[in-house]
mmCIF file of C-alpha atoms and ligand atoms in Angstrom:
data_model
loop_
_atom_site.group_PDB
_atom_site.id
_atom_site.type_symbol
_atom_site.label_atom_id
_atom_site.label_comp_id
_atom_site.label_asym_id
_atom_site.label_seq_id
_atom_site.Cartn_x
_atom_site.Cartn_y
_atom_site.Cartn_z
ATOM 1 C CA MET A 27 0.000 0.000 0.000
ATOM 2 C CA SER A 28 1.389 3.394 -0.956
ATOM 3 C CA GLU A 29 0.815 6.492 1.183
ATOM 4 C CA PRO A 30 -2.543 8.264 0.686
ATOM 5 C CA GLU A 31 -2.238 11.575 -1.233
ATOM 6 C CA VAL A 32 -4.256 13.369 1.463
ATOM 7 C CA LEU A 33 -4.132 12.399 5.129
ATOM 8 C CA VAL A 34 -7.678 12.584 6.509
ATOM 9 C CA ARG A 35 -8.333 12.259 10.242
ATOM 10 C CA VAL A 36 -10.065 13.822 13.230
ATOM 11 C CA GLU A 37 -7.802 15.006 16.065
ATOM 12 C CA GLY A 38 -9.758 16.123 19.109
ATOM 13 C CA ARG A 39 -12.616 18.098 17.550
ATOM 14 C CA VAL A 40 -10.563 19.170 14.517
ATOM 15 C CA GLY A 41 -11.037 17.604 11.106
ATOM 16 C CA ARG A 42 -7.597 17.600 9.578
ATOM 17 C CA LEU A 43 -6.768 17.497 5.849
ATOM 18 C CA THR A 44 -3.041 17.207 5.150
ATOM 19 C CA LEU A 45 -1.874 17.358 1.519
ATOM 20 C CA ASN A 46 0.568 14.476 1.168
ATOM 21 C CA ARG A 47 2.138 14.419 -2.286
ATOM 22 C CA PRO A 48 5.481 16.035 -1.425
ATOM 23 C CA GLN A 49 7.280 14.726 -4.553
ATOM 24 C CA ALA A 50 4.999 17.026 -6.661
ATOM 25 C CA LEU A 51 4.820 19.960 -4.212
ATOM 26 C CA HIS A 52 1.357 18.608 -3.265
ATOM 27 C CA ALA A 53 -0.043 19.405 -6.730
ATOM 28 C CA LEU A 54 -3.678 18.304 -6.705
ATOM 29 C CA THR A 55 -4.945 15.111 -8.338
ATOM 30 C CA LEU A 56 -8.544 14.037 -8.860
ATOM 31 C CA THR A 57 -8.118 11.518 -6.019
ATOM 32 C CA MET A 58 -7.015 14.276 -3.623
ATOM 33 C CA CYS A 59 -9.972 16.496 -4.548
ATOM 34 C CA GLN A 60 -12.397 13.589 -4.079
ATOM 35 C CA ALA A 61 -10.898 12.608 -0.706
ATOM 36 C CA MET A 62 -11.125 16.186 0.613
ATOM 37 C CA THR A 63 -14.690 16.591 -0.701
ATOM 38 C CA ASP A 64 -15.839 13.335 0.949
ATOM 39 C CA ALA A 65 -14.293 14.314 4.294
ATOM 40 C CA LEU A 66 -15.727 17.850 4.236
ATOM 41 C CA LEU A 67 -19.213 16.506 3.415
ATOM 42 C CA ALA A 68 -19.018 14.014 6.297
ATOM 43 C CA TRP A 69 -17.718 16.612 8.774
ATOM 44 C CA ARG A 70 -20.277 19.248 7.770
ATOM 45 C CA SER A 71 -23.015 17.496 9.771
ATOM 46 C CA ASP A 72 -20.781 15.770 12.335
ATOM 47 C CA PRO A 73 -21.125 17.445 15.752
ATOM 48 C CA ALA A 74 -17.785 15.905 16.798
ATOM 49 C CA VAL A 75 -15.989 18.203 14.315
ATOM 50 C CA SER A 76 -16.016 21.935 15.070
ATOM 51 C CA LEU A 77 -13.172 23.192 12.851
ATOM 52 C CA VAL A 78 -11.180 22.068 9.792
ATOM 53 C CA LEU A 79 -7.407 22.431 9.574
ATOM 54 C CA LEU A 80 -5.873 22.345 6.092
ATOM 55 C CA ASP A 81 -2.096 21.896 5.835
ATOM 56 C CA HIS A 82 0.630 19.881 4.093
ATOM 57 C CA SER A 83 3.095 17.181 5.105
ATOM 58 C CA GLY A 84 6.874 17.560 5.075
ATOM 59 C CA GLU A 85 8.939 20.686 4.613
ATOM 60 C CA ARG A 86 8.427 22.005 1.102
ATOM 61 C CA GLY A 87 5.377 23.981 -0.018
ATOM 62 C CA PHE A 88 1.642 24.006 0.660
ATOM 63 C CA CYS A 89 0.392 23.287 -2.876
ATOM 64 C CA ALA A 90 1.886 24.068 -6.314
ATOM 65 C CA GLY A 91 -1.372 23.817 -8.239
ATOM 66 C CA GLY A 92 -2.944 21.032 -10.222
ATOM 67 C CA ASP A 93 -1.559 17.878 -11.785
ATOM 68 C CA ILE A 94 -0.576 19.855 -14.844
ATOM 69 C CA ARG A 95 1.110 17.050 -16.806
ATOM 70 C CA MET A 96 -2.045 14.959 -16.623
ATOM 71 C CA LEU A 97 -4.135 17.957 -17.712
ATOM 72 C CA ALA A 98 -1.898 18.632 -20.729
ATOM 73 C CA GLU A 99 -1.840 14.974 -21.788
ATOM 74 C CA SER A 100 -5.600 14.803 -21.531
ATOM 75 C CA GLY A 101 -6.039 18.138 -23.316
ATOM 76 C CA ALA A 102 -3.922 16.880 -26.226
ATOM 77 C CA GLY A 103 -6.365 13.955 -26.516
ATOM 78 C CA ASN A 104 -10.121 14.054 -25.881
ATOM 79 C CA GLY A 105 -9.860 16.246 -22.758
ATOM 80 C CA ARG A 106 -12.231 14.084 -20.749
ATOM 81 C CA ALA A 107 -9.924 13.486 -17.757
ATOM 82 C CA ALA A 108 -9.017 17.190 -17.660
ATOM 83 C CA ARG A 109 -12.673 18.230 -17.573
ATOM 84 C CA ALA A 110 -13.411 15.633 -14.861
ATOM 85 C CA PHE A 111 -10.575 17.068 -12.770
ATOM 86 C CA PHE A 112 -11.688 20.706 -13.135
ATOM 87 C CA PHE A 113 -15.325 19.757 -12.443
ATOM 88 C CA THR A 114 -14.395 18.047 -9.168
ATOM 89 C CA GLU A 115 -11.751 20.607 -8.140
ATOM 90 C CA TYR A 116 -14.148 23.545 -8.655
ATOM 91 C CA ARG A 117 -16.866 21.722 -6.653
ATOM 92 C CA LEU A 118 -14.338 21.361 -3.823
ATOM 93 C CA ASP A 119 -13.365 25.049 -4.041
ATOM 94 C CA HIS A 120 -17.066 25.952 -3.920
ATOM 95 C CA LEU A 121 -17.746 23.579 -1.000
ATOM 96 C CA LEU A 122 -14.953 25.298 0.947
ATOM 97 C CA PHE A 123 -16.331 28.720 -0.017
ATOM 98 C CA GLU A 124 -19.787 27.834 1.381
ATOM 99 C CA TYR A 125 -18.543 25.764 4.349
ATOM 100 C CA GLU A 126 -20.270 26.737 7.589
ATOM 101 C CA LYS A 127 -17.580 25.515 10.004
ATOM 102 C CA PRO A 128 -14.373 27.524 10.348
ATOM 103 C CA VAL A 129 -11.494 26.406 8.125
ATOM 104 C CA VAL A 130 -7.849 27.262 8.895
ATOM 105 C CA ALA A 131 -5.350 27.005 6.024
ATOM 106 C CA ILE A 132 -1.614 27.036 6.764
ATOM 107 C CA LEU A 133 0.217 28.569 3.770
ATOM 108 C CA ASP A 134 3.731 27.659 4.889
ATOM 109 C CA GLY A 135 5.546 27.702 1.537
ATOM 110 C CA VAL A 136 4.611 27.651 -2.163
ATOM 111 C CA THR A 137 0.894 28.425 -2.560
ATOM 112 C CA MET A 138 0.001 28.606 -6.219
ATOM 113 C CA GLY A 139 -2.876 27.796 -8.569
ATOM 114 C CA GLY A 140 -4.943 24.979 -7.077
ATOM 115 C CA GLY A 141 -3.512 25.717 -3.620
ATOM 116 C CA VAL A 142 -4.916 29.221 -3.888
ATOM 117 C CA GLY A 143 -8.320 27.763 -4.770
ATOM 118 C CA LEU A 144 -8.296 25.679 -1.576
ATOM 119 C CA SER A 145 -7.007 28.346 0.774
ATOM 120 C CA LEU A 146 -8.667 31.653 -0.185
ATOM 121 C CA PRO A 147 -12.132 30.352 0.807
ATOM 122 C CA ALA A 148 -10.800 29.475 4.304
ATOM 123 C CA ARG A 149 -11.883 31.844 7.106
ATOM 124 C CA TYR A 150 -8.348 31.921 8.587
ATOM 125 C CA ARG A 151 -5.330 31.981 6.238
ATOM 126 C CA VAL A 152 -1.969 31.820 7.988
ATOM 127 C CA ALA A 153 1.150 32.949 6.108
ATOM 128 C CA THR A 154 4.744 32.414 7.227
ATOM 129 C CA GLU A 155 8.085 33.840 6.066
ATOM 130 C CA ARG A 156 8.222 30.865 3.668
ATOM 131 C CA THR A 157 4.927 31.718 1.935
ATOM 132 C CA ASN A 158 5.379 32.167 -1.811
ATOM 133 C CA PHE A 159 2.040 33.021 -3.378
ATOM 134 C CA ALA A 160 1.190 33.305 -7.080
ATOM 135 C CA MET A 161 -1.343 32.653 -9.791
ATOM 136 C CA PRO A 162 1.214 31.698 -12.493
ATOM 137 C CA GLU A 163 -1.174 30.226 -15.068
ATOM 138 C CA THR A 164 -0.705 32.875 -17.790
ATOM 139 C CA GLY A 165 2.856 31.497 -18.131
ATOM 140 C CA ILE A 166 1.585 28.080 -19.234
ATOM 141 C CA GLY A 167 -1.334 29.200 -21.405
ATOM 142 C CA LEU A 168 -3.899 28.310 -18.759
ATOM 143 C CA PHE A 169 -5.746 31.077 -16.846
ATOM 144 C CA PRO A 170 -6.066 32.011 -13.145
ATOM 145 C CA ASP A 171 -8.942 29.655 -12.331
ATOM 146 C CA VAL A 172 -9.993 27.982 -9.033
ATOM 147 C CA GLY A 173 -12.078 31.055 -8.203
ATOM 148 C CA GLY A 174 -9.550 33.636 -9.427
ATOM 149 C CA GLY A 175 -12.349 35.417 -11.297
ATOM 150 C CA TRP A 176 -14.043 35.975 -7.925
ATOM 151 C CA HIS A 177 -11.133 36.497 -5.504
ATOM 152 C CA LEU A 178 -8.733 38.561 -7.613
ATOM 153 C CA PRO A 179 -11.076 41.409 -8.661
ATOM 154 C CA HIS A 180 -12.049 41.801 -4.988
ATOM 155 C CA MET A 181 -8.441 42.645 -4.008
ATOM 156 C CA PRO A 182 -7.641 46.360 -3.486
ATOM 157 C CA ASP A 183 -6.411 48.737 -6.198
ATOM 158 C CA GLN A 184 -6.396 46.320 -9.164
ATOM 159 C CA MET A 185 -3.622 44.319 -7.513
ATOM 160 C CA GLY A 186 -5.502 41.074 -8.176
ATOM 161 C CA LEU A 187 -5.517 41.826 -11.900
ATOM 162 C CA TRP A 188 -1.788 42.585 -11.696
ATOM 163 C CA LEU A 189 -1.210 39.210 -9.978
ATOM 164 C CA ALA A 190 -3.367 37.451 -12.577
ATOM 165 C CA LEU A 191 -1.755 38.949 -15.690
ATOM 166 C CA THR A 192 1.915 39.037 -14.636
ATOM 167 C CA GLY A 193 1.899 35.799 -12.577
ATOM 168 C CA SER A 194 4.048 37.640 -10.014
ATOM 169 C CA ARG A 195 5.072 35.914 -6.781
ATOM 170 C CA VAL A 196 4.445 37.658 -3.467
ATOM 171 C CA LYS A 197 5.563 36.935 0.091
ATOM 172 C CA ALA A 198 3.776 37.137 3.433
ATOM 173 C CA ALA A 199 3.690 40.920 3.981
ATOM 174 C CA ASP A 200 2.188 41.468 0.523
ATOM 175 C CA CYS A 201 -0.274 38.645 1.230
ATOM 176 C CA GLU A 202 -1.461 40.661 4.249
ATOM 177 C CA LEU A 203 -1.719 43.820 2.134
ATOM 178 C CA LEU A 204 -3.771 41.961 -0.496
ATOM 179 C CA GLY A 205 -6.050 40.289 2.065
ATOM 180 C CA ILE A 206 -4.717 36.858 1.052
ATOM 181 C CA ALA A 207 -3.407 36.160 4.571
ATOM 182 C CA THR A 208 -5.412 36.943 7.701
ATOM 183 C CA HIS A 209 -2.490 36.133 10.014
ATOM 184 C CA PHE A 210 1.298 35.790 10.028
ATOM 185 C CA VAL A 211 3.079 33.201 12.175
ATOM 186 C CA ASP A 212 6.808 32.405 12.075
ATOM 187 C CA SER A 213 7.311 28.977 10.490
ATOM 188 C CA ASP A 214 9.214 27.658 13.501
ATOM 189 C CA ARG A 215 6.045 28.178 15.579
ATOM 190 C CA ILE A 216 3.633 26.480 13.133
ATOM 191 C CA ALA A 217 3.828 23.041 14.785
ATOM 192 C CA GLU A 218 3.030 24.633 18.150
ATOM 193 C CA LEU A 219 0.175 26.631 16.566
ATOM 194 C CA LYS A 220 -1.404 23.478 15.115
ATOM 195 C CA ALA A 221 -1.193 21.719 18.491
ATOM 196 C CA ALA A 222 -2.860 24.716 20.169
ATOM 197 C CA ILE A 223 -5.672 24.766 17.583
ATOM 198 C CA ILE A 224 -6.293 21.032 18.070
ATOM 199 C CA ALA A 225 -6.236 21.405 21.872
ATOM 200 C CA ASP A 226 -8.940 24.107 21.810
ATOM 201 C CA PRO A 227 -10.553 24.794 18.409
ATOM 202 C CA ASP A 228 -13.195 27.090 19.953
ATOM 203 C CA ALA A 229 -10.397 29.480 20.976
ATOM 204 C CA ILE A 230 -9.148 29.827 17.385
ATOM 205 C CA GLU A 231 -9.289 33.638 17.333
ATOM 206 C CA THR A 232 -7.369 34.145 20.576
ATOM 207 C CA THR A 233 -4.901 31.393 19.620
ATOM 208 C CA LEU A 234 -4.117 33.063 16.283
ATOM 209 C CA LYS A 235 -3.701 36.423 18.060
ATOM 210 C CA ARG A 236 -1.311 34.835 20.539
ATOM 211 C CA PHE A 237 0.882 33.420 17.731
ATOM 212 C CA GLN A 238 0.723 36.517 15.509
ATOM 213 C CA GLY A 239 4.194 37.593 14.364
ATOM 214 C CA ASP A 240 5.500 40.452 12.223
ATOM 215 C CA ALA A 241 5.635 39.957 8.459
ATOM 216 C CA GLY A 242 7.457 43.254 7.932
ATOM 217 C CA SER A 243 6.404 45.975 5.511
ATOM 218 C CA PRO A 244 4.916 44.986 2.148
ATOM 219 C CA PRO A 245 7.181 45.755 -0.862
ATOM 220 C CA LEU A 246 4.121 45.945 -3.117
ATOM 221 C CA ALA A 247 2.830 49.071 -1.324
ATOM 222 C CA GLU A 248 5.466 51.053 -3.209
ATOM 223 C CA HIS A 249 3.749 50.186 -6.509
ATOM 224 C CA GLN A 250 0.141 50.169 -5.347
ATOM 225 C CA ASP A 251 -0.743 53.538 -6.913
ATOM 226 C CA GLN A 252 0.997 52.641 -10.195
ATOM 227 C CA ILE A 253 -0.901 49.347 -10.356
ATOM 228 C CA ALA A 254 -4.222 51.092 -9.657
ATOM 229 C CA ARG A 255 -3.526 53.575 -12.454
ATOM 230 C CA ILE A 256 -2.087 51.181 -15.056
ATOM 231 C CA PHE A 257 -3.860 47.829 -14.569
ATOM 232 C CA THR A 258 -7.273 49.112 -15.502
ATOM 233 C CA GLY A 259 -9.444 49.533 -18.564
ATOM 234 C CA ASP A 260 -10.954 47.055 -20.969
ATOM 235 C CA SER A 261 -7.952 45.951 -23.051
ATOM 236 C CA VAL A 262 -4.605 44.266 -22.484
ATOM 237 C CA GLU A 263 -3.196 46.504 -25.221
ATOM 238 C CA GLY A 264 -4.197 49.520 -23.093
ATOM 239 C CA ILE A 265 -2.344 48.127 -20.079
ATOM 240 C CA VAL A 266 0.765 47.457 -22.190
ATOM 241 C CA ALA A 267 0.611 51.022 -23.562
ATOM 242 C CA ALA A 268 0.206 52.483 -20.061
ATOM 243 C CA LEU A 269 3.286 50.548 -18.869
ATOM 244 C CA GLU A 270 5.294 51.908 -21.802
ATOM 245 C CA ALA A 271 4.120 55.449 -21.066
ATOM 246 C CA ASP A 272 5.141 55.033 -17.394
ATOM 247 C CA GLY A 273 8.689 54.125 -18.448
ATOM 248 C CA SER A 274 10.015 53.300 -14.938
ATOM 249 C CA ASP A 275 12.249 50.271 -14.329
ATOM 250 C CA TRP A 276 9.350 48.643 -12.516
ATOM 251 C CA ALA A 277 7.028 49.253 -15.482
ATOM 252 C CA LYS A 278 9.662 47.838 -17.867
ATOM 253 C CA ALA A 279 9.850 44.686 -15.741
ATOM 254 C CA GLN A 280 6.041 44.332 -15.832
ATOM 255 C CA SER A 281 6.080 44.809 -19.648
ATOM 256 C CA ALA A 282 8.721 42.106 -19.971
ATOM 257 C CA ALA A 283 6.634 39.763 -17.814
ATOM 258 C CA LEU A 284 3.516 40.341 -19.921
ATOM 259 C CA ALA A 285 5.504 39.898 -23.159
ATOM 260 C CA SER A 286 6.522 36.395 -22.042
ATOM 261 C CA LYS A 287 2.921 35.230 -21.399
ATOM 262 C CA SER A 288 0.400 33.677 -23.754
ATOM 263 C CA PRO A 289 -1.410 36.519 -25.593
ATOM 264 C CA GLN A 290 -4.542 34.365 -25.721
ATOM 265 C CA THR A 291 -4.415 33.773 -21.974
ATOM 266 C CA LEU A 292 -3.838 37.449 -21.173
ATOM 267 C CA LYS A 293 -7.013 38.391 -23.030
ATOM 268 C CA VAL A 294 -8.961 35.476 -21.556
ATOM 269 C CA THR A 295 -7.818 36.551 -18.084
ATOM 270 C CA LEU A 296 -8.822 40.196 -18.490
ATOM 271 C CA ARG A 297 -12.301 39.157 -19.636
ATOM 272 C CA GLN A 298 -12.545 36.541 -16.855
ATOM 273 C CA MET A 299 -11.751 39.222 -14.242
ATOM 274 C CA ALA A 300 -14.326 41.606 -15.721
ATOM 275 C CA GLU A 301 -17.047 38.941 -15.808
ATOM 276 C CA GLY A 302 -16.067 37.502 -12.411
ATOM 277 C CA ALA A 303 -16.295 40.970 -10.833
ATOM 278 C CA ARG A 304 -19.908 41.141 -12.054
ATOM 279 C CA ALA A 305 -20.843 37.540 -11.152
ATOM 280 C CA PRO A 306 -23.789 37.463 -8.711
ATOM 281 C CA SER A 307 -22.332 34.485 -6.814
ATOM 282 C CA PHE A 308 -19.190 32.380 -6.468
ATOM 283 C CA ALA A 309 -21.053 29.511 -8.156
ATOM 284 C CA ASP A 310 -21.797 31.711 -11.192
ATOM 285 C CA ASN A 311 -18.114 32.566 -11.407
ATOM 286 C CA MET A 312 -17.160 28.873 -11.221
ATOM 287 C CA ARG A 313 -19.628 28.015 -13.993
ATOM 288 C CA MET A 314 -17.882 30.623 -16.174
ATOM 289 C CA GLU A 315 -14.400 29.331 -15.249
ATOM 290 C CA TYR A 316 -15.380 25.750 -16.059
ATOM 291 C CA ARG A 317 -16.496 26.817 -19.545
ATOM 292 C CA ILE A 318 -13.128 28.507 -20.082
ATOM 293 C CA ALA A 319 -11.168 25.561 -18.659
ATOM 294 C CA ALA A 320 -13.018 23.039 -20.815
ATOM 295 C CA ARG A 321 -11.970 24.972 -23.944
ATOM 296 C CA VAL A 322 -8.529 26.262 -23.011
ATOM 297 C CA VAL A 323 -7.212 22.864 -21.902
ATOM 298 C CA GLN A 324 -7.569 21.610 -25.472
ATOM 299 C CA ARG A 325 -6.027 24.637 -27.152
ATOM 300 C CA HIS A 326 -2.478 24.987 -28.449
ATOM 301 C CA ASP A 327 -1.162 27.449 -25.868
ATOM 302 C CA PHE A 328 -1.863 25.261 -22.824
ATOM 303 C CA ILE A 329 -0.285 22.164 -24.326
ATOM 304 C CA GLU A 330 2.682 24.214 -25.595
ATOM 305 C CA GLY A 331 3.033 26.114 -22.296
ATOM 306 C CA VAL A 332 3.218 22.904 -20.261
ATOM 307 C CA ARG A 333 5.748 21.510 -22.748
ATOM 308 C CA ALA A 334 7.983 24.590 -22.470
ATOM 309 C CA VAL A 335 7.731 25.265 -18.710
ATOM 310 C CA ILE A 336 7.061 21.875 -17.084
ATOM 311 C CA VAL A 337 8.095 19.067 -19.475
ATOM 312 C CA ASP A 338 11.093 20.267 -21.567
ATOM 313 C CA LYS A 339 11.842 23.246 -19.259
ATOM 314 C CA ASP A 340 13.282 25.296 -22.168
ATOM 315 C CA ASN A 341 11.024 28.184 -21.049
ATOM 316 C CA LYS A 342 10.536 29.157 -24.713
ATOM 317 C CA PRO A 343 6.858 28.588 -25.449
ATOM 318 C CA ARG A 344 5.822 29.336 -29.026
ATOM 319 C CA TRP A 345 2.420 30.966 -28.462
ATOM 320 C CA GLU A 346 -0.224 30.929 -31.169
ATOM 321 C CA PRO A 347 -1.507 33.564 -31.922
ATOM 322 C CA THR A 348 1.892 35.190 -31.376
ATOM 323 C CA SER A 349 0.556 38.685 -30.645
ATOM 324 C CA LEU A 350 -2.305 40.328 -28.747
ATOM 325 C CA ALA A 351 -3.675 41.629 -32.066
ATOM 326 C CA GLY A 352 -4.052 38.033 -33.257
ATOM 327 C CA VAL A 353 -6.426 37.131 -30.414
ATOM 328 C CA THR A 354 -9.822 38.092 -31.828
ATOM 329 C CA PRO A 355 -13.108 38.770 -30.020
ATOM 330 C CA ALA A 356 -14.536 35.741 -31.864
ATOM 331 C CA MET A 357 -11.882 33.467 -30.296
ATOM 332 C CA LEU A 358 -12.740 34.814 -26.852
ATOM 333 C CA ASP A 359 -16.477 34.408 -27.483
ATOM 334 C CA ALA A 360 -15.901 30.736 -28.388
ATOM 335 C CA ILE A 361 -13.882 30.164 -25.181
ATOM 336 C CA PHE A 362 -16.517 31.832 -22.936
ATOM 337 C CA ALA A 363 -19.611 30.403 -24.658
ATOM 338 C CA PRO A 364 -22.009 28.240 -22.625
ATOM 339 C CA LEU A 365 -21.475 24.474 -22.831
ATOM 340 C CA PRO A 366 -24.255 22.088 -23.820
ATOM 341 C CA PRO A 367 -26.654 22.003 -20.805
ATOM 342 C CA ASP A 368 -25.677 18.461 -19.770
ATOM 343 C CA GLU A 369 -21.962 19.439 -19.705
ATOM 344 C CA GLU A 370 -22.194 22.651 -17.620
ATOM 345 C CA TRP A 371 -20.581 22.839 -14.177
ATOM 346 C CA SER A 372 -22.845 22.839 -11.122
ATOM 347 C CA PRO A 373 -22.098 23.051 -7.404
ATOM 348 C CA LEU A 374 -22.662 20.089 -5.075
ATOM 349 C CA ALA A 375 -26.284 19.926 -3.933
HETATM 350 C C1 LIG B 576 1.678 27.369 -13.763
HETATM 351 C C2 LIG B 576 0.925 26.419 -13.101
HETATM 352 C C3 LIG B 576 1.549 25.352 -12.429
HETATM 353 C C4 LIG B 576 2.943 25.275 -12.443
HETATM 354 C C5 LIG B 576 3.702 26.230 -13.114
HETATM 355 C C6 LIG B 576 3.055 27.266 -13.770
HETATM 356 C C7 LIG B 576 0.806 24.328 -11.736
HETATM 357 C C8 LIG B 576 1.554 23.276 -11.115
HETATM 358 C C9 LIG B 576 2.944 23.271 -11.167
HETATM 359 C C10 LIG B 576 3.774 22.266 -10.550
HETATM 360 C C11 LIG B 576 4.990 22.590 -9.982
HETATM 361 C C12 LIG B 576 5.802 21.637 -9.401
HETATM 362 C C13 LIG B 576 5.433 20.308 -9.407
HETATM 363 C C14 LIG B 576 4.200 19.981 -9.987
HETATM 364 C C15 LIG B 576 3.402 20.941 -10.553
HETATM 365 O O1 LIG B 576 3.596 24.261 -11.813
HETATM 366 O O2 LIG B 576 -0.446 24.360 -11.687
HETATM 367 O O3 LIG B 576 3.811 18.687 -9.994
HETATM 368 O O4 LIG B 576 6.218 19.338 -8.864
HETATM 369 O O5 LIG B 576 0.884 22.298 -10.470
HETATM 370 O O6 LIG B 576 3.781 28.191 -14.441
HETATM 371 O O7 LIG B 576 -0.423 26.512 -13.098
#
């Protein structure tokens, strides 16, 4: 018997979900999403469980994202396994979003893509000095899914759109600034924090206060006004032009980042953020994201992006279309169009 990919158990009155796929930085598989969903459904009505603790095993990283090799292999074929994964993963993200019992997520290390989808719905989100947060999907021709269309536009001063388009990585202090982290605890006190939560889950708020450390000042604050001014409007071309007009070293670095991303994905992402900001509910946003995912996973840029960044690691993806001008409104309309009614995403009943 090999180790389970998620450790599921109840300790005291705490339901504990521990991501346990350290060889892949705990990147999510369908099995992991199903195991977490089953446990959360059982604990929802179990009076013996009063709080859920979400963490990872071992030293490195909370969760790198999804099982991206599987998704690309499936997307190159009939896409069925990829759609099944997204369907189940988004139901899990939604279940966490609607969960009545408090959830505590410990973001002690890499927290990207799918790991963001699991943790942002949690009521308490604990960062450490090892937290490394990003939505890097534009770099592999995917898009910032797992609820990105809902969470990112709700961040202050367009900084969520900046995260989404550039794929930038941020540390704990910026996570506090962005509202990603509710608390900061030094990583060498995390084991003690978990023990304290398990010993008295009802005291979660006072426990977190007692362990609260100092993340330092957020480097992103220096660029907050620039981001608010530049990362706005209804076109990626407009953002690129505003960066050029700004001309600062920081703006040049952002231009270079955008120039390396999939033009298709940049335009998909901007439209996703605009539609997600208007979505009446998280479920409506997830229905939109599932439509996008079902299409994008079978398109050239995702398969090529995974080849260049994950498989061959040459970091030289050949995007198609090659330029923003080549990505037409008709292409975007096809990616965002409703699916046949029997293929649409729906939340768990
Ligand atoms: C964008 C992504 C992912 C990524 C890199 C990107 C992603 C993901 C991984 C990843 C990283 C390390 C692993 C692994 C997967 O990288 O979703 O199995 O060991 O899971 O630029 O979306």
